[in-house]
Amino acid sequence: MMAQAPDLTAPKRPVSHSTLGRAQRWSWMFQRISGVVLIVLIFTHLFINLWWGDGINQIDFAFVAGKLASPFWQWFDFLMLTLAMIHGANGMRMIIDDYARNPAWRATLQWALRIATVIIVVLGTLVLFTFDPCPADADPSLLPSLCEDI
Ligand code: HEM
């Protein structure tokens, strides 16, 4: 006699629409691709800041001001900032979906995550593209010594 397949029961909690289909596939692909790119970006970041030249001893206000005066490092840091934030937030989104069972609690956490991510990306980007080590209207006694030569 042929064995009878068991009846399948419906999942206890329906999977939310946002985690289905195409969006789910893109999110999976994005995590893998951004993960590989982030490994390259972060190891370059650590190599340049901790090993290259005088290594860790070179990191001071002038070092950061010098890096942020270069469009290359501005765009490098921008890419690292946005990819790291979206990668991390996307991972947290899945963890919240998996573990926060109460719908109101889940929605609150997801919104807190979205708001925190947007604030950090916006503020981080503003720093990278508007940073001025020697603002013209600042009190000279508050400016770093590197501004004396300008
Ligand atoms: C001991 C380890 C680290 C040191 C000493 C360090 C040092 C620095 C310094 C001096 C800057 C200023 C700008 C620049 O150098 O480009 C910076 C910016 C930045 N670092 Fe690191 N970093 C470290 C680890 C990391 C790691 C692991 C990440 C991983 C995501 C990271 C992400 C960033 C980002 C995104 C910025 C730009 C932030 C912004 O101004 O918006 N850093 N870091």
PDB file of C-alpha atoms and ligand atoms in Angstrom:
ATOM      1  CA  MET A   1       0.000   0.000   0.000  1.00  0.00           C
ATOM      2  CA  MET A   2       1.274   3.548  -0.864  1.00  0.00           C
ATOM      3  CA  ALA A   3       2.193   5.788   2.109  1.00  0.00           C
ATOM      4  CA  GLN A   4      -0.121   8.749   2.483  1.00  0.00           C
ATOM      5  CA  ALA A   5       1.536  12.236   2.529  1.00  0.00           C
ATOM      6  CA  PRO A   6       0.565  14.147   5.692  1.00  0.00           C
ATOM      7  CA  ASP A   7      -1.776  17.123   5.397  1.00  0.00           C
ATOM      8  CA  LEU A   8       0.181  20.371   5.616  1.00  0.00           C
ATOM      9  CA  THR A   9      -1.068  22.927   8.116  1.00  0.00           C
ATOM     10  CA  ALA A  10      -1.082  26.647   7.321  1.00  0.00           C
ATOM     11  CA  PRO A  11       1.794  28.687   8.809  1.00  0.00           C
ATOM     12  CA  LYS A  12       0.973  30.069  12.279  1.00  0.00           C
ATOM     13  CA  ARG A  13       1.725  33.626  11.199  1.00  0.00           C
ATOM     14  CA  PRO A  14       1.229  34.691   7.563  1.00  0.00           C
ATOM     15  CA  VAL A  15       4.451  36.035   6.062  1.00  0.00           C
ATOM     16  CA  SER A  16       4.120  39.796   5.632  1.00  0.00           C
ATOM     17  CA  HIS A  17       3.673  40.908   2.044  1.00  0.00           C
ATOM     18  CA  SER A  18       6.819  43.045   2.039  1.00  0.00           C
ATOM     19  CA  THR A  19       9.024  39.968   2.529  1.00  0.00           C
ATOM     20  CA  LEU A  20       7.627  38.018  -0.429  1.00  0.00           C
ATOM     21  CA  GLY A  21       8.717  37.480  -4.020  1.00  0.00           C
ATOM     22  CA  ARG A  22      10.846  39.907  -5.992  1.00  0.00           C
ATOM     23  CA  ALA A  23      11.669  42.229  -3.076  1.00  0.00           C
ATOM     24  CA  GLN A  24      12.802  39.231  -1.031  1.00  0.00           C
ATOM     25  CA  ARG A  25      15.083  38.045  -3.855  1.00  0.00           C
ATOM     26  CA  TRP A  26      16.604  41.517  -4.328  1.00  0.00           C
ATOM     27  CA  SER A  27      17.186  41.843  -0.605  1.00  0.00           C
ATOM     28  CA  TRP A  28      18.981  38.447  -0.569  1.00  0.00           C
ATOM     29  CA  MET A  29      21.139  39.429  -3.576  1.00  0.00           C
ATOM     30  CA  PHE A  30      21.873  42.874  -2.127  1.00  0.00           C
ATOM     31  CA  GLN A  31      23.087  41.395   1.180  1.00  0.00           C
ATOM     32  CA  ARG A  32      25.541  39.100  -0.640  1.00  0.00           C
ATOM     33  CA  ILE A  33      26.887  41.710  -3.096  1.00  0.00           C
ATOM     34  CA  SER A  34      27.131  44.539  -0.537  1.00  0.00           C
ATOM     35  CA  GLY A  35      28.778  42.128   1.925  1.00  0.00           C
ATOM     36  CA  VAL A  36      31.608  41.382  -0.529  1.00  0.00           C
ATOM     37  CA  VAL A  37      32.026  45.076  -1.481  1.00  0.00           C
ATOM     38  CA  LEU A  38      32.053  46.058   2.221  1.00  0.00           C
ATOM     39  CA  ILE A  39      34.872  43.610   2.972  1.00  0.00           C
ATOM     40  CA  VAL A  40      37.034  45.389   0.343  1.00  0.00           C
ATOM     41  CA  LEU A  41      36.011  48.898   1.498  1.00  0.00           C
ATOM     42  CA  ILE A  42      36.465  48.239   5.220  1.00  0.00           C
ATOM     43  CA  PHE A  43      39.822  46.471   4.867  1.00  0.00           C
ATOM     44  CA  THR A  44      41.086  49.341   2.665  1.00  0.00           C
ATOM     45  CA  HIS A  45      39.790  51.809   5.292  1.00  0.00           C
ATOM     46  CA  LEU A  46      41.580  49.943   8.101  1.00  0.00           C
ATOM     47  CA  PHE A  47      44.769  49.522   6.046  1.00  0.00           C
ATOM     48  CA  ILE A  48      44.973  53.247   5.149  1.00  0.00           C
ATOM     49  CA  ASN A  49      44.092  54.486   8.659  1.00  0.00           C
ATOM     50  CA  LEU A  50      45.927  51.956  10.818  1.00  0.00           C
ATOM     51  CA  TRP A  51      48.937  50.767   8.800  1.00  0.00           C
ATOM     52  CA  TRP A  52      49.860  53.077   5.886  1.00  0.00           C
ATOM     53  CA  GLY A  53      52.374  55.893   6.618  1.00  0.00           C
ATOM     54  CA  ASP A  54      52.675  56.427  10.390  1.00  0.00           C
ATOM     55  CA  GLY A  55      49.756  54.091  11.065  1.00  0.00           C
ATOM     56  CA  ILE A  56      47.466  54.819  14.008  1.00  0.00           C
ATOM     57  CA  ASN A  57      49.737  57.684  15.229  1.00  0.00           C
ATOM     58  CA  GLN A  58      48.872  59.792  12.188  1.00  0.00           C
ATOM     59  CA  ILE A  59      45.144  59.997  13.007  1.00  0.00           C
ATOM     60  CA  ASP A  60      44.327  63.488  14.220  1.00  0.00           C
ATOM     61  CA  PHE A  61      42.154  66.420  13.128  1.00  0.00           C
ATOM     62  CA  ALA A  62      44.553  67.358  10.296  1.00  0.00           C
ATOM     63  CA  PHE A  63      44.596  63.780   8.975  1.00  0.00           C
ATOM     64  CA  VAL A  64      40.806  63.605   8.817  1.00  0.00           C
ATOM     65  CA  ALA A  65      40.618  67.153   7.337  1.00  0.00           C
ATOM     66  CA  GLY A  66      43.148  66.110   4.663  1.00  0.00           C
ATOM     67  CA  LYS A  67      41.193  62.989   3.748  1.00  0.00           C
ATOM     68  CA  LEU A  68      37.861  64.771   3.592  1.00  0.00           C
ATOM     69  CA  ALA A  69      39.351  67.461   1.312  1.00  0.00           C
ATOM     70  CA  SER A  70      39.755  64.760  -1.358  1.00  0.00           C
ATOM     71  CA  PRO A  71      36.726  63.851  -3.518  1.00  0.00           C
ATOM     72  CA  PHE A  72      38.089  60.292  -3.777  1.00  0.00           C
ATOM     73  CA  TRP A  73      37.901  59.707   0.014  1.00  0.00           C
ATOM     74  CA  GLN A  74      34.607  61.608   0.252  1.00  0.00           C
ATOM     75  CA  TRP A  75      32.994  59.218  -2.248  1.00  0.00           C
ATOM     76  CA  PHE A  76      34.813  56.204  -0.789  1.00  0.00           C
ATOM     77  CA  ASP A  77      33.498  57.018   2.698  1.00  0.00           C
ATOM     78  CA  PHE A  78      30.036  57.786   1.303  1.00  0.00           C
ATOM     79  CA  LEU A  79      29.886  54.351  -0.348  1.00  0.00           C
ATOM     80  CA  MET A  80      31.136  52.642   2.813  1.00  0.00           C
ATOM     81  CA  LEU A  81      28.647  54.577   4.971  1.00  0.00           C
ATOM     82  CA  THR A  82      25.565  53.935   2.814  1.00  0.00           C
ATOM     83  CA  LEU A  83      26.359  50.291   2.018  1.00  0.00           C
ATOM     84  CA  ALA A  84      27.177  49.501   5.662  1.00  0.00           C
ATOM     85  CA  MET A  85      23.995  51.210   6.880  1.00  0.00           C
ATOM     86  CA  ILE A  86      21.675  49.606   4.310  1.00  0.00           C
ATOM     87  CA  HIS A  87      23.321  46.193   4.761  1.00  0.00           C
ATOM     88  CA  GLY A  88      23.051  46.429   8.558  1.00  0.00           C
ATOM     89  CA  ALA A  89      19.496  47.807   8.514  1.00  0.00           C
ATOM     90  CA  ASN A  90      18.336  45.141   6.064  1.00  0.00           C
ATOM     91  CA  GLY A  91      19.768  42.448   8.338  1.00  0.00           C
ATOM     92  CA  MET A  92      18.061  44.005  11.376  1.00  0.00           C
ATOM     93  CA  ARG A  93      14.766  44.213   9.432  1.00  0.00           C
ATOM     94  CA  MET A  94      14.846  40.430   8.951  1.00  0.00           C
ATOM     95  CA  ILE A  95      15.749  39.785  12.594  1.00  0.00           C
ATOM     96  CA  ILE A  96      12.831  41.993  13.733  1.00  0.00           C
ATOM     97  CA  ASP A  97      10.462  40.180  11.354  1.00  0.00           C
ATOM     98  CA  ASP A  98      11.630  36.837  12.737  1.00  0.00           C
ATOM     99  CA  TYR A  99      11.585  37.632  16.444  1.00  0.00           C
ATOM    100  CA  ALA A 100       9.081  40.437  17.166  1.00  0.00           C
ATOM    101  CA  ARG A 101       5.794  38.514  17.209  1.00  0.00           C
ATOM    102  CA  ASN A 102       3.458  41.249  18.375  1.00  0.00           C
ATOM    103  CA  PRO A 103       2.394  43.242  15.242  1.00  0.00           C
ATOM    104  CA  ALA A 104       2.373  46.656  16.998  1.00  0.00           C
ATOM    105  CA  TRP A 105       5.773  46.005  18.554  1.00  0.00           C
ATOM    106  CA  ARG A 106       7.111  44.769  15.201  1.00  0.00           C
ATOM    107  CA  ALA A 107       5.879  47.898  13.360  1.00  0.00           C
ATOM    108  CA  THR A 108       7.349  50.166  16.075  1.00  0.00           C
ATOM    109  CA  LEU A 109      10.763  48.503  15.833  1.00  0.00           C
ATOM    110  CA  GLN A 110      10.736  48.570  12.015  1.00  0.00           C
ATOM    111  CA  TRP A 111       9.915  52.294  12.010  1.00  0.00           C
ATOM    112  CA  ALA A 112      12.556  53.054  14.654  1.00  0.00           C
ATOM    113  CA  LEU A 113      15.083  51.201  12.485  1.00  0.00           C
ATOM    114  CA  ARG A 114      14.075  53.084   9.316  1.00  0.00           C
ATOM    115  CA  ILE A 115      14.217  56.482  11.052  1.00  0.00           C
ATOM    116  CA  ALA A 116      17.602  55.756  12.705  1.00  0.00           C
ATOM    117  CA  THR A 117      19.039  54.555   9.382  1.00  0.00           C
ATOM    118  CA  VAL A 118      17.896  57.662   7.481  1.00  0.00           C
ATOM    119  CA  ILE A 119      19.199  60.027  10.206  1.00  0.00           C
ATOM    120  CA  ILE A 120      22.635  58.359  10.310  1.00  0.00           C
ATOM    121  CA  VAL A 121      23.016  58.268   6.513  1.00  0.00           C
ATOM    122  CA  VAL A 122      21.919  61.924   6.148  1.00  0.00           C
ATOM    123  CA  LEU A 123      24.154  63.235   8.985  1.00  0.00           C
ATOM    124  CA  GLY A 124      27.134  61.094   7.896  1.00  0.00           C
ATOM    125  CA  THR A 125      26.786  62.292   4.301  1.00  0.00           C
ATOM    126  CA  LEU A 126      26.511  65.933   5.431  1.00  0.00           C
ATOM    127  CA  VAL A 127      29.762  65.568   7.395  1.00  0.00           C
ATOM    128  CA  LEU A 128      31.555  64.016   4.419  1.00  0.00           C
ATOM    129  CA  PHE A 129      30.535  66.664   1.878  1.00  0.00           C
ATOM    130  CA  THR A 130      30.273  69.866   3.944  1.00  0.00           C
ATOM    131  CA  PHE A 131      33.168  69.425   6.426  1.00  0.00           C
ATOM    132  CA  ASP A 132      35.268  72.607   6.564  1.00  0.00           C
ATOM    133  CA  PRO A 133      38.239  72.491   8.998  1.00  0.00           C
ATOM    134  CA  CYS A 134      38.691  76.287   8.917  1.00  0.00           C
ATOM    135  CA  PRO A 135      35.268  78.005   8.721  1.00  0.00           C
ATOM    136  CA  ALA A 136      35.766  81.668   7.738  1.00  0.00           C
ATOM    137  CA  ASP A 137      33.391  83.105  10.391  1.00  0.00           C
ATOM    138  CA  ALA A 138      34.734  81.023  13.339  1.00  0.00           C
ATOM    139  CA  ASP A 139      36.464  82.437  16.454  1.00  0.00           C
ATOM    140  CA  PRO A 140      40.214  82.101  15.555  1.00  0.00           C
ATOM    141  CA  SER A 141      41.024  80.846  19.078  1.00  0.00           C
ATOM    142  CA  LEU A 142      38.838  77.796  18.414  1.00  0.00           C
ATOM    143  CA  LEU A 143      40.481  76.853  15.103  1.00  0.00           C
ATOM    144  CA  PRO A 144      43.159  74.146  14.823  1.00  0.00           C
ATOM    145  CA  SER A 145      46.761  75.237  14.115  1.00  0.00           C
ATOM    146  CA  LEU A 146      46.614  73.955  10.535  1.00  0.00           C
ATOM    147  CA  CYS A 147      44.263  76.876   9.725  1.00  0.00           C
ATOM    148  CA  GLU A 148      47.022  79.443  10.506  1.00  0.00           C
ATOM    149  CA  ASP A 149      48.739  78.719   7.164  1.00  0.00           C
ATOM    150  CA  ILE A 150      45.602  79.387   5.133  1.00  0.00           C
TER     151      ILE A 150
HETATM  152  C1  HEM B   1      40.151  50.763  14.492  1.00  0.00           C
HETATM  153  C2  HEM B   1      39.368  50.844  13.414  1.00  0.00           C
HETATM  154  C3  HEM B   1      38.992  52.134  12.741  1.00  0.00           C
HETATM  155  C4  HEM B   1      39.617  53.351  12.754  1.00  0.00           C
HETATM  156  C5  HEM B   1      40.912  53.764  13.461  1.00  0.00           C
HETATM  157  C6  HEM B   1      38.803  54.247  11.928  1.00  0.00           C
HETATM  158  C7  HEM B   1      39.100  55.582  11.699  1.00  0.00           C
HETATM  159  C8  HEM B   1      38.326  56.444  10.964  1.00  0.00           C
HETATM  160  C9  HEM B   1      38.664  57.817  10.659  1.00  0.00           C
HETATM  161  C10 HEM B   1      39.950  58.531  11.102  1.00  0.00           C
HETATM  162  C11 HEM B   1      37.668  58.335   9.908  1.00  0.00           C
HETATM  163  C12 HEM B   1      37.595  59.754   9.343  1.00  0.00           C
HETATM  164  C13 HEM B   1      37.573  59.820   7.813  1.00  0.00           C
HETATM  165  C14 HEM B   1      38.453  58.817   7.106  1.00  0.00           C
HETATM  166  O1  HEM B   1      39.511  58.421   7.628  1.00  0.00           O
HETATM  167  O2  HEM B   1      38.082  58.404   5.996  1.00  0.00           O
HETATM  168  C15 HEM B   1      36.665  57.290   9.736  1.00  0.00           C
HETATM  169  C16 HEM B   1      35.475  57.415   9.048  1.00  0.00           C
HETATM  170  C17 HEM B   1      34.598  56.395   8.787  1.00  0.00           C
HETATM  171  N1  HEM B   1      34.718  55.077   9.191  1.00  0.00           N
HETATM  172 FE1  HEM B   1      36.227  54.307  10.290  1.00  0.00          FE
HETATM  173  N2  HEM B   1      37.723  53.548  11.442  1.00  0.00           N
HETATM  174  C18 HEM B   1      37.788  52.252  11.914  1.00  0.00           C
HETATM  175  C19 HEM B   1      36.912  51.217  11.654  1.00  0.00           C
HETATM  176  C20 HEM B   1      35.790  51.310  10.857  1.00  0.00           C
HETATM  177  C21 HEM B   1      34.918  50.191  10.527  1.00  0.00           C
HETATM  178  C22 HEM B   1      35.096  48.747  11.006  1.00  0.00           C
HETATM  179  C23 HEM B   1      33.944  50.686   9.748  1.00  0.00           C
HETATM  180  C24 HEM B   1      32.843  49.812   9.208  1.00  0.00           C
HETATM  181  C25 HEM B   1      31.778  50.203   8.632  1.00  0.00           C
HETATM  182  C26 HEM B   1      34.189  52.129   9.585  1.00  0.00           C
HETATM  183  C27 HEM B   1      33.400  53.003   8.855  1.00  0.00           C
HETATM  184  C28 HEM B   1      33.643  54.364   8.706  1.00  0.00           C
HETATM  185  C29 HEM B   1      32.777  55.274   7.956  1.00  0.00           C
HETATM  186  C30 HEM B   1      31.465  54.900   7.247  1.00  0.00           C
HETATM  187  C31 HEM B   1      33.378  56.538   8.029  1.00  0.00           C
HETATM  188  C32 HEM B   1      32.813  57.845   7.436  1.00  0.00           C
HETATM  189  C33 HEM B   1      31.865  58.450   8.462  1.00  0.00           C
HETATM  190  C34 HEM B   1      31.324  59.827   8.040  1.00  0.00           C
HETATM  191  O3  HEM B   1      32.028  60.824   8.255  1.00  0.00           O
HETATM  192  O4  HEM B   1      30.174  59.889   7.564  1.00  0.00           O
HETATM  193  N3  HEM B   1      35.317  52.468  10.263  1.00  0.00           N
HETATM  194  N4  HEM B   1      37.082  56.147  10.389  1.00  0.00           N
END
